[in-house]
Coordinates of C-alpha atoms in Angstrom, one line a residue:
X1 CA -23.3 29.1 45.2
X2 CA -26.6 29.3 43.4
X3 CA -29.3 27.1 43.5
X4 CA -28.5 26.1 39.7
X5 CA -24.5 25.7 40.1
X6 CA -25.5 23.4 43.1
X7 CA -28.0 21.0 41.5
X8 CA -25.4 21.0 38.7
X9 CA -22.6 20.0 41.1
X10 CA -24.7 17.4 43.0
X11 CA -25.8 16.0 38.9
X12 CA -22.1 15.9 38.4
X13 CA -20.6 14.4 41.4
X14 CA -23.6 11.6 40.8
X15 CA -22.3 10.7 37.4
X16 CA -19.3 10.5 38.7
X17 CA -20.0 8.2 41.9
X18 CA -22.4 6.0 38.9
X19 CA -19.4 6.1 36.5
X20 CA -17.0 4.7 39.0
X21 CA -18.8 2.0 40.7
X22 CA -18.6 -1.6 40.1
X23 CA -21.8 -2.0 38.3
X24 CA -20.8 0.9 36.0
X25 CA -17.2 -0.2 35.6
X26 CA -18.0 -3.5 34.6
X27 CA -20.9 -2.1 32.3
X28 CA -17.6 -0.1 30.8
X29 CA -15.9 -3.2 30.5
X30 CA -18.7 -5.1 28.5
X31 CA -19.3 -2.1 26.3
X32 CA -15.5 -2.1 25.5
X33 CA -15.5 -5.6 24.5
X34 CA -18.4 -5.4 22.4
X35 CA -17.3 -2.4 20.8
X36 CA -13.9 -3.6 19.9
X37 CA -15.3 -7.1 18.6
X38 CA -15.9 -6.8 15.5
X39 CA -13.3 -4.0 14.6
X40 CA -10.1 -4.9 12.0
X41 CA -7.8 -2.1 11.5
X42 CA -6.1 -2.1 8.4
X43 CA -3.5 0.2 7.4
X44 CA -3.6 2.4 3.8
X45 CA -1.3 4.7 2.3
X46 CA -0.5 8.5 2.5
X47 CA -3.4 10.8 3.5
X48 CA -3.9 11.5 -0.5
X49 CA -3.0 8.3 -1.8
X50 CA -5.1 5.6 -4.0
X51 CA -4.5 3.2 -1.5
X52 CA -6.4 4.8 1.3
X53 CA -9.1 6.0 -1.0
X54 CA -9.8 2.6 -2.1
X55 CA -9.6 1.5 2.1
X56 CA -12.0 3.9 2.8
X57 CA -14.7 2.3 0.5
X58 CA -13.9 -0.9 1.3
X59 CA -15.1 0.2 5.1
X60 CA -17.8 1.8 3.8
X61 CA -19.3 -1.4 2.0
X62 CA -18.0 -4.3 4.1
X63 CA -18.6 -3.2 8.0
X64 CA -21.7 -4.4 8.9
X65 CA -23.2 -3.6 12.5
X66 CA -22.0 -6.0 15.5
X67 CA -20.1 -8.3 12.7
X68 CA -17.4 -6.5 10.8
X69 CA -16.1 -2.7 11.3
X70 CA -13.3 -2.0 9.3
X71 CA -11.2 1.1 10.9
X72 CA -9.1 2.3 8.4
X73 CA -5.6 3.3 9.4
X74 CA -3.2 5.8 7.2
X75 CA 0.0 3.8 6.7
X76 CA 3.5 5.4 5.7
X77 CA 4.4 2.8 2.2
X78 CA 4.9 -0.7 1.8
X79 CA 8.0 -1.1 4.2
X80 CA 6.6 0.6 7.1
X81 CA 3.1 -1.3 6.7
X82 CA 4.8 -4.6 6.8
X83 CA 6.0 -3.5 10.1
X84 CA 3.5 -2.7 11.5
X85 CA 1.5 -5.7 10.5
X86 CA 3.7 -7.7 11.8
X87 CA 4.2 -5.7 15.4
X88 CA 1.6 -3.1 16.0
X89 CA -1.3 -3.6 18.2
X90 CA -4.8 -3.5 16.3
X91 CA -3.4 -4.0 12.9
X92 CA -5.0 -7.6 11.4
X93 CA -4.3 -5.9 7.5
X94 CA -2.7 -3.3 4.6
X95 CA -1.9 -2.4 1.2
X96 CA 1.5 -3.6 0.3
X97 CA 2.9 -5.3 -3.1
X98 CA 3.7 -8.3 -3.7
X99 CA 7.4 -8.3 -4.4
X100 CA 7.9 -7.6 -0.6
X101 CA 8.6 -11.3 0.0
X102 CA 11.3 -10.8 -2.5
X103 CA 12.5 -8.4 -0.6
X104 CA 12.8 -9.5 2.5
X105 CA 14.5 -12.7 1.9
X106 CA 17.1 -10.3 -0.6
X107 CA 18.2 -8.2 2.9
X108 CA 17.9 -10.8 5.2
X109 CA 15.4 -10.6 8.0
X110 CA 12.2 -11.6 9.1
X111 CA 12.4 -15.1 7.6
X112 CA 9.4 -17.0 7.0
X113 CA 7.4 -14.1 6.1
X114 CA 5.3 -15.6 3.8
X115 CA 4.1 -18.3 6.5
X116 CA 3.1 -15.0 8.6
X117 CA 1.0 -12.9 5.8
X118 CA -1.9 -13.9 3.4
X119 CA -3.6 -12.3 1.1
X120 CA -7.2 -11.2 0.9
X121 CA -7.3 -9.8 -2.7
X122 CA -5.2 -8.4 -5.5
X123 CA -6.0 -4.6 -5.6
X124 CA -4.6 -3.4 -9.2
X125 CA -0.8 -3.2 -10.4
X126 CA 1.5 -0.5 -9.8
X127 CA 4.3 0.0 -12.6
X128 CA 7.8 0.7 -12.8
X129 CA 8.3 4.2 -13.9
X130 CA 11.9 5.3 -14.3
X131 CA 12.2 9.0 -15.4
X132 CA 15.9 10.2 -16.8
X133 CA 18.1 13.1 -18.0
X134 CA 17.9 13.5 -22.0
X135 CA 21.7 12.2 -22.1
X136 CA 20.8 9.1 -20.7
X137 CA 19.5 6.8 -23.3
X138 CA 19.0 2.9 -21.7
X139 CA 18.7 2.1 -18.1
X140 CA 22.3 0.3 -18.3
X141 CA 23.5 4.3 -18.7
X142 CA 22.7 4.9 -15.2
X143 CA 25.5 2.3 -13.7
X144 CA 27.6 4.5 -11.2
X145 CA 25.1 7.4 -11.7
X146 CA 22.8 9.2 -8.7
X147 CA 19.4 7.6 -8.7
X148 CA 16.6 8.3 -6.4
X149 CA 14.4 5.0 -5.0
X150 CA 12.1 7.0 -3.1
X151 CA 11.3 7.3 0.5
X152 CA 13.5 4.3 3.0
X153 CA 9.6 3.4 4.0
X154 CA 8.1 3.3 0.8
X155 CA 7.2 0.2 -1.8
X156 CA 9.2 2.1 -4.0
X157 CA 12.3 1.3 -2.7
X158 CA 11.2 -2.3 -2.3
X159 CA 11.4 -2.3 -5.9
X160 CA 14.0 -0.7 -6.9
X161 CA 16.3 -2.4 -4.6
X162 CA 15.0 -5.3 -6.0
X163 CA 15.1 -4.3 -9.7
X164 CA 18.3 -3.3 -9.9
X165 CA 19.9 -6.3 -8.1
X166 CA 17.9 -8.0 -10.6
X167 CA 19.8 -6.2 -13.3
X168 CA 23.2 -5.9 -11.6
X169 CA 23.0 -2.4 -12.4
X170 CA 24.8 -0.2 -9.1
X171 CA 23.8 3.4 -8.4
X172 CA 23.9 5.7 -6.1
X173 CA 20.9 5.2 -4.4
X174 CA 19.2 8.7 -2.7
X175 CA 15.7 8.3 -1.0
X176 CA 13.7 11.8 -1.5
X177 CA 10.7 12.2 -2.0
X178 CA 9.2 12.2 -6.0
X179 CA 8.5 15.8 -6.0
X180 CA 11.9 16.6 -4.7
X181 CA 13.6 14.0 -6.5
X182 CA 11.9 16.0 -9.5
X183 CA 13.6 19.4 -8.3
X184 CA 17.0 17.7 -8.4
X185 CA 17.1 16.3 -11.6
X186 CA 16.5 19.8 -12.9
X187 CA 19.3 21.0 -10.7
X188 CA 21.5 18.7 -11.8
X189 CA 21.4 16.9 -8.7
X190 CA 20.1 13.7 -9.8
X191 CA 20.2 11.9 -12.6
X192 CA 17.1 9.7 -12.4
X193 CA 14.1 8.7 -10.3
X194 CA 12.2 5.1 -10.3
X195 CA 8.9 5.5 -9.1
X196 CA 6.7 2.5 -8.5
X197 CA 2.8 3.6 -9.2
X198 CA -0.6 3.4 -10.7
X199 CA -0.3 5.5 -14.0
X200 CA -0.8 8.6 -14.4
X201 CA 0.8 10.0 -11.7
X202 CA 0.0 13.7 -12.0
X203 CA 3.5 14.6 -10.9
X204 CA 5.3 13.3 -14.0
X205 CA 2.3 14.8 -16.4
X206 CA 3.5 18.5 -15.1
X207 CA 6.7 18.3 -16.7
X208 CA 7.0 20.0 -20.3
X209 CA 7.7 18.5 -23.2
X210 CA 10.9 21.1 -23.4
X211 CA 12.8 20.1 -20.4
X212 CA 14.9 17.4 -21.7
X213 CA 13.2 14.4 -19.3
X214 CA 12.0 11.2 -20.6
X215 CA 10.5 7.7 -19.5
X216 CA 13.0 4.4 -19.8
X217 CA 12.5 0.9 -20.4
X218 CA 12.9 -1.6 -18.2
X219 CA 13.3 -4.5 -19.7
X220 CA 10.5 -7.2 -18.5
X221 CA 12.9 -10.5 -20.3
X222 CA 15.5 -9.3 -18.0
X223 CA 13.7 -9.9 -14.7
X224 CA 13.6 -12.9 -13.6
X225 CA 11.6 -12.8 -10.5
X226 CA 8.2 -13.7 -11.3
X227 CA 7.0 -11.1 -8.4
X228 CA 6.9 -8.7 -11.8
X229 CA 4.5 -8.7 -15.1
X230 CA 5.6 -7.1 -17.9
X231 CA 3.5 -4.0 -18.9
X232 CA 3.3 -0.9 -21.0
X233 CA 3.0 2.4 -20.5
X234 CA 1.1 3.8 -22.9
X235 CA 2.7 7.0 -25.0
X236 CA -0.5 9.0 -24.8
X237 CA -0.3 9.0 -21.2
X238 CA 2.6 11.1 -20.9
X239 CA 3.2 12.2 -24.2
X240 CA 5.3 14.9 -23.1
X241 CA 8.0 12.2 -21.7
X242 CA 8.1 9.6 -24.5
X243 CA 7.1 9.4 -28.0
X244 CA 6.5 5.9 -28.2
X245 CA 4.5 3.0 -25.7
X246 CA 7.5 1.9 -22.9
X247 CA 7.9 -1.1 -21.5
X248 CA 8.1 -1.9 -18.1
X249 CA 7.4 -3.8 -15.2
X250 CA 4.4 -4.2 -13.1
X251 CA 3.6 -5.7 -9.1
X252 CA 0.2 -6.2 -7.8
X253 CA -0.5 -4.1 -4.7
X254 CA -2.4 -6.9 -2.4
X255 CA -4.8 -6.2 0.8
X256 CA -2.6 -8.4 3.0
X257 CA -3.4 -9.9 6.4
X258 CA -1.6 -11.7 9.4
X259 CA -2.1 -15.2 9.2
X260 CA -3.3 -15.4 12.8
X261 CA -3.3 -19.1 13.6
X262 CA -7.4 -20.7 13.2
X263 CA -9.5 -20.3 16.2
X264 CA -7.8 -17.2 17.3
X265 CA -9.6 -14.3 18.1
X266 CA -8.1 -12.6 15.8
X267 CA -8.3 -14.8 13.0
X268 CA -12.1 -14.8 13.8
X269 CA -12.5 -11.0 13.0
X270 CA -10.4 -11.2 9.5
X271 CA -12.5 -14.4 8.4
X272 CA -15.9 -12.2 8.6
X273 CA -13.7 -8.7 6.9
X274 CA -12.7 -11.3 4.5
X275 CA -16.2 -13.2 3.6
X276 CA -17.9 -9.7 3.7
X277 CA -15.7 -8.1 1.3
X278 CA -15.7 -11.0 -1.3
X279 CA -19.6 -11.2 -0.7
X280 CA -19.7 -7.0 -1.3
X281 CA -16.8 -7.0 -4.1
X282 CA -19.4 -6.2 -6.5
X283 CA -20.6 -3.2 -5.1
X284 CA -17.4 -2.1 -4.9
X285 CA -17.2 -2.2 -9.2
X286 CA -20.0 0.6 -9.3
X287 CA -20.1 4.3 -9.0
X288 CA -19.6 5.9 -6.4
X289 CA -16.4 4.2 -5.4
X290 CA -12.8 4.4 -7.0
X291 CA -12.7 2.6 -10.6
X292 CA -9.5 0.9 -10.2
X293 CA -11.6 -1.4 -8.4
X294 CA -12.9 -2.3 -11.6
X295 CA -10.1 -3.6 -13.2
X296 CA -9.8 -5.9 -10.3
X297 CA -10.6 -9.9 -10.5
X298 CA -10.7 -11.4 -7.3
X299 CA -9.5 -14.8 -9.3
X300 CA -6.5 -14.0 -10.0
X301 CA -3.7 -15.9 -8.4
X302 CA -0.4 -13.8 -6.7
X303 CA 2.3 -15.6 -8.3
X304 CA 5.6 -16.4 -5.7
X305 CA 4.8 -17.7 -2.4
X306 CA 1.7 -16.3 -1.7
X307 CA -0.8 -17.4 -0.2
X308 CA -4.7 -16.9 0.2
X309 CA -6.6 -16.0 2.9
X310 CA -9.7 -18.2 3.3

């Protein structure tokens, strides 16, 4: 062995004998701790989607050194989020919509969910969109007929199960994804897909004018859970699917949190995300960050059983 190789053994095996003594393991354990103190992980959407976007400025303007790091987590829809707030370790928040409480208690299961989740803010509204075959003319048209809801993890299907129960209007259900739910209703396959999102969604902007597809109402007098707004989508955004505005519904997506009890660790951490990111809100409004955040008031209430965060 060379002179070199051996000083660069004897280096090594001395980092290792430093790393694994008791001084350097509880040095370790102190630098874990204050490492992980001021970290809230918060889960977002798909790897593309507004959601996480949004999450990812919200990190960059709220963490603040040693007080707040927000560690921004990719999340699979509103269903799966829930879950995970609720069960996995190092989640204190995520992007869901509000009609999930409406949800919930429709199926069943995890009672008293609104006593477990607050909400920080209200992050924009995501509308109803219900695309359909030519031959279909109202939304009661589609009673017996093959709709798609969207993926089983999704707030999409939140709100169409929701909806439609609301209407007592039965389908059959399917759960694709939008872009293949697209591909079937040109096979014939399908004959309509809801789709719960921020307009425009680029996906329903690609189809031509020629194809025979078109944008239903949804009647807003006919819901009667106050989870949804009534809103209109405007004709010239997809003027190739409508030739006229179309009502719908809206729900507010909300940066949710556990509702860890007070003077909890935990609860610590998501007062100091919260206080930062009302404090920074306003930095949030200007470029460079999404604009969507701009249409946001940090006043306005959730209506249903939600509750703030403060």
């Amino acid at each position: 062995m060379t002179a070199v190789l051996r000083v660069g053994a004897a280096l090594a095996f001395m980092s290792v004998a430093v790393m694994t003594s008791p001084i350097a393991a509880q040095d370790a354990s102190a630098r874990r701790t204050e490492v992980n103190a001021p970290v809230v992980g918060i889960l977002g959407a798909g790897i593309n989607g507004q959601m996480t976007q949004m999450l990812w400025d919200i990190s960059r303007v709220t963490s603040q050194e040693g007080e707040v790091r927000v560690l921004p987590i990719l999340g699979g829809g509103s269903l799966s989020n829930i879950n995970d707030l609720l069960y996995l370790r190092g989640v204190d928040g995520a992007m869901i919509q509000s009609d999930v409480l409406t949800f919930y208690e429709r199926i069943g299961v995890e009672e008293g969910l609104e006593r477990k989740l607050k909400y920080v803010a209200p992050l924009g509204t995501q509308m109803a969109h219900l695309l359909a075959r030519e031959d279909i003319e109202t939304i009661d048209d589609l009673a017996g007929k093959r709709v798609n809801f969207g993926r089983s993890t999704s707030g999409t299907v939140i709100s169409a199960g929701n909806l439609f129960d609301e209407l007592n209007l039965t389908v059959e259900a399917h759960n694709m994804s939008h872009r293949k739910a697209l591909k079937a209703i040109r096979n014939g396959e399908l004959d309509a897909m809801f789709w719960m999102t921020a307009p425009p969604a680029d996906l329903l902007q690609s189809i031509a004018a020629t194809e025979g597809l078109h944008l239903l109402s949804i009647p807003p007098e006919r819901i009667a859970d106050e989870s949804y707004e009534a809103v209109t989508i405007q004709r010239s955004t997809y003027e190739n699917l409508t030739d006229q505005n179309v009502a719908t519904v809206g729900v507010k997506t909300l940066l949710a949190v556990y509702n860890w009890p007070a003077g909890h660790e935990r609860y610590a951490k998501v007062k100091r995300f919260a206080d930062a990111f009302r404090a920074q809100f306003d930095v949030l409004k200007e470029a460079p960050y999404h604009p969507v955040f701009q249409t946001v008031d940090l006043t306005d209430e959730v209506p249903g059983q939600w509750v703030r965060f403060e």
